[in-house]
């Protein structure tokens, strides 16, 4: 691997964050609250806090998304090839290796993503759960968490993030590779799929990745929303599952799913289109340079 996937993955990640962040804020508020439709929450946030409140906490993921998404795509490319080391580089990896590579990439990126999402969730919910919180930026809040909760605090939710992201990314990459091949036969080898194929396959990949893990994401949000100054409601993953269902019913595990999958389709269609486009440009650029030399 020569790093093309790393750079292209970064471009894809930046576009995804900017495009989907407002709906992500709605998702977080739905998951942590007791009621409210996506549209109702969206309207209330804009009316009471202004439209920029929908982008609260975006600095943390935006500042690190280049590295995070680049790590995912590079890890996936490396691992999927490692599982199919006897297949020539000119041939695409098998679907089994795609799923295994995606699972490994999801587990690896969880270590980077956990602190980012912890800070993001705390900022998105600060007027809802911690109204007296003075830290308004991702950097100041990160320092506050480390100071008051230690390094263990900044990695709160790591276990549930790994449990969510490992299978989720396995489904993610498998769905994308399978769908684009069905829409444009032969494109996995030729790399000549259309923009429509990229958008649709990427969008469906995002939807599949959320459908397979959404209850875990609800639990993760609730665990990471807890702070030392707030009332500690949940003592671990199993306790959070049990109490959430007991207090709010089975439907709580799918609260916000509609807005999430809608956002996932748009965002991940854009992510894969940006990724594939950047990858083609890098390949073409390098090929041209090699020809000139």
C-alpha positions as CSV (number, residue, x, y, z in Angstrom):
1,X,0.0,0.0,0.0
2,X,1.4,3.4,-0.9
3,X,-0.9,5.7,1.1
4,X,-3.4,6.6,-1.6
5,X,-6.2,5.1,0.4
6,X,-5.1,7.2,3.5
7,X,-5.2,10.5,1.6
8,X,-8.4,9.7,-0.3
9,X,-10.1,8.5,2.9
10,X,-9.4,11.9,4.5
11,X,-11.1,13.8,1.7
12,X,-14.1,11.5,2.0
13,X,-14.4,12.0,5.8
14,X,-14.3,15.8,5.7
15,X,-17.2,16.0,3.2
16,X,-19.2,13.5,5.3
17,X,-18.9,15.5,8.5
18,X,-19.9,18.8,7.0
19,X,-22.9,17.3,5.1
20,X,-24.3,15.3,7.9
21,X,-23.6,17.1,11.2
22,X,-27.0,18.8,11.8
23,X,-28.8,15.5,11.5
24,X,-26.2,13.9,13.8
25,X,-27.0,16.5,16.5
26,X,-30.7,15.6,16.1
27,X,-29.9,11.9,16.5
28,X,-27.9,12.5,19.7
29,X,-30.7,14.6,21.2
30,X,-33.3,12.0,20.3
31,X,-31.3,9.2,21.8
32,X,-30.7,10.9,25.1
33,X,-34.1,12.4,25.5
34,X,-37.5,10.9,26.1
35,X,-39.6,12.3,23.2
36,X,-39.7,14.5,20.2
37,X,-39.6,13.8,16.5
38,X,-36.6,14.7,14.4
39,X,-38.4,17.6,12.8
40,X,-39.6,18.9,16.2
41,X,-36.1,18.7,17.7
42,X,-34.6,20.4,14.6
43,X,-37.2,23.2,14.8
44,X,-36.8,23.7,18.6
45,X,-33.0,23.8,18.4
46,X,-33.0,26.4,15.7
47,X,-35.7,28.5,17.4
48,X,-34.2,28.5,20.9
49,X,-30.5,28.2,20.2
50,X,-30.0,29.4,16.6
51,X,-29.1,27.4,13.5
52,X,-25.4,27.3,14.5
53,X,-26.4,25.1,17.5
54,X,-26.8,22.3,15.0
55,X,-23.1,22.4,14.4
56,X,-22.1,22.5,18.1
57,X,-19.2,20.2,18.8
58,X,-18.3,19.8,15.1
59,X,-14.8,21.1,15.7
60,X,-13.7,17.9,17.4
61,X,-14.7,15.5,14.6
62,X,-13.8,17.9,11.8
63,X,-10.4,18.5,13.2
64,X,-9.6,14.8,13.4
65,X,-11.8,13.3,10.7
66,X,-9.1,13.4,8.1
67,X,-6.9,11.1,10.2
68,X,-9.8,9.0,11.5
69,X,-11.4,8.3,8.1
70,X,-8.0,7.9,6.4
71,X,-7.1,5.4,9.1
72,X,-10.2,3.4,8.4
73,X,-9.8,3.3,4.7
74,X,-6.1,2.5,4.9
75,X,-6.6,-0.2,7.5
76,X,-9.4,-1.7,5.5
77,X,-7.3,-1.7,2.3
78,X,-4.3,-3.3,4.1
79,X,-6.3,-5.9,6.0
80,X,-8.6,-7.0,3.2
81,X,-5.5,-7.6,1.1
82,X,-3.8,-9.4,4.0
83,X,-6.7,-11.9,4.2
84,X,-6.4,-12.5,0.5
85,X,-2.6,-12.5,0.1
86,X,-2.7,-15.2,-2.6
87,X,-4.9,-13.1,-4.9
88,X,-3.0,-11.0,-7.4
89,X,-3.0,-7.2,-6.7
90,X,-4.8,-6.7,-10.0
91,X,-7.8,-8.7,-8.7
92,X,-10.3,-7.3,-6.1
93,X,-10.3,-9.0,-2.7
94,X,-13.0,-11.6,-2.0
95,X,-16.2,-10.5,-0.2
96,X,-15.2,-12.5,2.8
97,X,-11.9,-10.6,3.1
98,X,-13.8,-7.4,2.5
99,X,-16.0,-8.1,5.5
100,X,-13.1,-9.2,7.7
101,X,-11.0,-6.2,6.7
102,X,-13.8,-3.9,7.5
103,X,-14.3,-5.5,10.9
104,X,-10.7,-5.1,11.7
105,X,-10.6,-1.5,10.5
106,X,-13.7,-0.7,12.7
107,X,-12.0,-2.1,15.8
108,X,-8.8,-0.1,15.1
109,X,-10.5,3.2,14.6
110,X,-12.6,2.9,17.8
111,X,-9.5,3.9,19.8
112,X,-9.4,7.2,17.9
113,X,-13.1,7.7,17.7
114,X,-14.1,7.2,21.3
115,X,-12.6,10.4,22.7
116,X,-13.8,12.4,19.7
117,X,-17.4,11.2,20.1
118,X,-17.3,11.6,23.9
119,X,-16.4,15.3,23.5
120,X,-18.9,15.7,20.6
121,X,-21.8,14.2,22.6
122,X,-21.0,16.3,25.7
123,X,-21.1,19.5,23.6
124,X,-24.2,18.5,21.7
125,X,-26.0,17.8,25.0
126,X,-24.6,20.5,27.2
127,X,-27.7,22.7,27.3
128,X,-29.8,19.6,27.9
129,X,-27.8,17.7,30.5
130,X,-25.1,20.1,31.8
131,X,-26.5,23.6,31.6
132,X,-23.8,25.1,33.9
133,X,-20.9,23.7,31.9
134,X,-18.5,26.5,31.1
135,X,-16.4,24.6,28.5
136,X,-17.8,25.5,25.1
137,X,-15.1,24.3,22.8
138,X,-13.8,20.8,22.1
139,X,-10.2,21.5,23.3
140,X,-11.3,23.1,26.6
141,X,-13.8,20.4,27.2
142,X,-11.2,17.7,26.5
143,X,-8.8,19.2,29.0
144,X,-11.6,19.5,31.5
145,X,-12.5,15.8,31.1
146,X,-8.9,14.7,31.5
147,X,-8.4,17.0,34.5
148,X,-11.6,15.9,36.3
149,X,-12.0,12.3,35.1
150,X,-8.5,11.3,34.1
151,X,-7.4,9.5,31.0
152,X,-9.9,6.7,31.8
153,X,-12.7,9.4,31.5
154,X,-11.7,10.5,28.0
155,X,-12.0,6.9,26.9
156,X,-15.3,6.4,28.5
157,X,-17.4,4.2,26.2
158,X,-14.4,2.4,24.4
159,X,-15.8,-1.1,24.9
160,X,-19.3,-0.3,23.5
161,X,-17.6,1.6,20.6
162,X,-15.6,-1.4,19.6
163,X,-18.7,-3.6,19.9
164,X,-20.5,-1.2,17.7
165,X,-17.9,-0.4,15.1
166,X,-16.2,-3.7,14.4
167,X,-19.3,-5.5,12.9
168,X,-20.7,-2.2,11.6
169,X,-17.7,-1.5,9.4
170,X,-17.7,-5.2,8.3
171,X,-21.2,-4.6,7.0
172,X,-20.3,-1.2,5.7
173,X,-17.5,-2.2,3.3
174,X,-19.2,-5.5,2.3
175,X,-22.4,-3.7,1.4
176,X,-20.5,-1.1,-0.6
177,X,-18.4,-3.6,-2.6
178,X,-21.3,-6.0,-3.2
179,X,-23.8,-3.2,-4.2
180,X,-21.5,-1.4,-6.6
181,X,-20.6,-4.7,-8.4
182,X,-24.3,-5.4,-8.8
183,X,-25.1,-2.0,-10.1
184,X,-22.0,-1.9,-12.4
185,X,-20.7,-5.4,-13.1
186,X,-17.0,-5.6,-13.4
187,X,-16.3,-2.2,-11.7
188,X,-14.5,-3.7,-8.7
189,X,-11.7,-4.7,-11.0
190,X,-11.9,-1.8,-13.6
191,X,-12.7,1.0,-11.1
192,X,-14.9,2.6,-13.7
193,X,-18.2,2.8,-11.9
194,X,-20.4,5.9,-12.4
195,X,-21.0,8.6,-9.9
196,X,-24.5,7.4,-9.4
197,X,-23.2,3.9,-8.6
198,X,-20.8,5.4,-6.0
199,X,-23.6,7.5,-4.4
200,X,-26.1,4.7,-4.2
201,X,-23.7,2.0,-3.1
202,X,-22.1,4.3,-0.5
203,X,-25.5,5.4,0.7
204,X,-26.8,1.8,1.1
205,X,-23.5,0.9,2.9
206,X,-24.1,3.7,5.4
207,X,-27.7,2.5,6.0
208,X,-26.6,-1.1,6.5
209,X,-23.9,-0.2,8.9
210,X,-26.3,1.6,11.2
211,X,-29.1,-0.9,11.0
212,X,-26.9,-3.7,12.3
213,X,-25.7,-1.8,15.4
214,X,-28.2,1.0,16.2
215,X,-29.2,-0.3,19.7
216,X,-25.5,-0.3,20.7
217,X,-25.2,3.3,19.5
218,X,-28.1,4.3,21.7
219,X,-26.4,2.7,24.7
220,X,-23.1,4.3,23.8
221,X,-24.7,7.8,23.7
222,X,-26.3,7.3,27.1
223,X,-23.1,6.1,28.7
224,X,-20.9,8.8,27.3
225,X,-23.5,11.5,28.2
226,X,-22.9,10.8,31.9
227,X,-20.5,13.1,33.7
228,X,-19.2,13.1,37.3
229,X,-21.3,16.2,38.0
230,X,-24.5,14.6,36.6
231,X,-26.5,11.8,38.1
232,X,-24.9,8.5,37.2
233,X,-27.8,6.4,35.9
234,X,-26.0,3.5,34.3
235,X,-23.4,1.2,35.7
236,X,-22.0,-0.4,32.4
237,X,-23.3,-1.6,29.1
238,X,-25.7,-4.3,30.3
239,X,-27.1,-2.1,33.1
240,X,-27.7,0.7,30.5
241,X,-29.5,-1.7,28.2
242,X,-31.7,-3.0,31.0
243,X,-32.6,0.3,32.5
244,X,-33.2,2.0,29.2
245,X,-35.7,-0.7,28.1
246,X,-37.3,-0.8,31.6
247,X,-37.8,3.0,31.8
248,X,-38.5,3.9,28.2
249,X,-39.7,0.6,26.5
250,X,-38.1,-1.4,23.7
251,X,-38.6,1.4,21.3
252,X,-35.9,3.4,23.0
253,X,-33.3,1.2,21.3
254,X,-34.4,2.5,17.9
255,X,-35.1,6.1,18.9
256,X,-33.7,8.4,16.2
257,X,-33.2,5.6,13.7
258,X,-35.2,7.3,10.9
259,X,-33.1,10.5,10.9
260,X,-29.9,8.5,11.3
261,X,-30.4,6.3,8.3
262,X,-31.5,9.3,6.2
263,X,-28.3,11.1,7.2
264,X,-26.3,7.9,6.6
265,X,-27.5,7.5,3.1
266,X,-26.6,11.1,2.1
267,X,-23.3,11.3,4.0
268,X,-21.9,7.9,3.0
269,X,-22.8,8.4,-0.6
270,X,-20.8,11.6,-0.5
271,X,-18.0,9.9,1.5
272,X,-17.5,7.1,-1.1
273,X,-17.9,9.4,-4.0
274,X,-15.2,11.8,-2.6
275,X,-13.0,8.8,-1.7
276,X,-13.2,7.1,-5.2
277,X,-12.8,10.4,-7.0
278,X,-9.7,11.4,-5.0
279,X,-8.3,7.9,-5.5
280,X,-8.7,8.2,-9.3
281,X,-7.1,11.6,-9.3
282,X,-4.2,10.3,-7.3
283,X,-3.7,7.3,-9.6
284,X,-4.1,9.5,-12.8
285,X,-1.7,12.1,-11.4
286,X,0.9,9.5,-10.5
287,X,0.5,7.7,-13.8
288,X,1.0,11.0,-15.7
289,X,4.1,11.8,-13.7
290,X,5.5,8.3,-14.3
291,X,4.8,8.6,-18.1
292,X,6.5,12.0,-18.2
293,X,9.6,10.6,-16.5
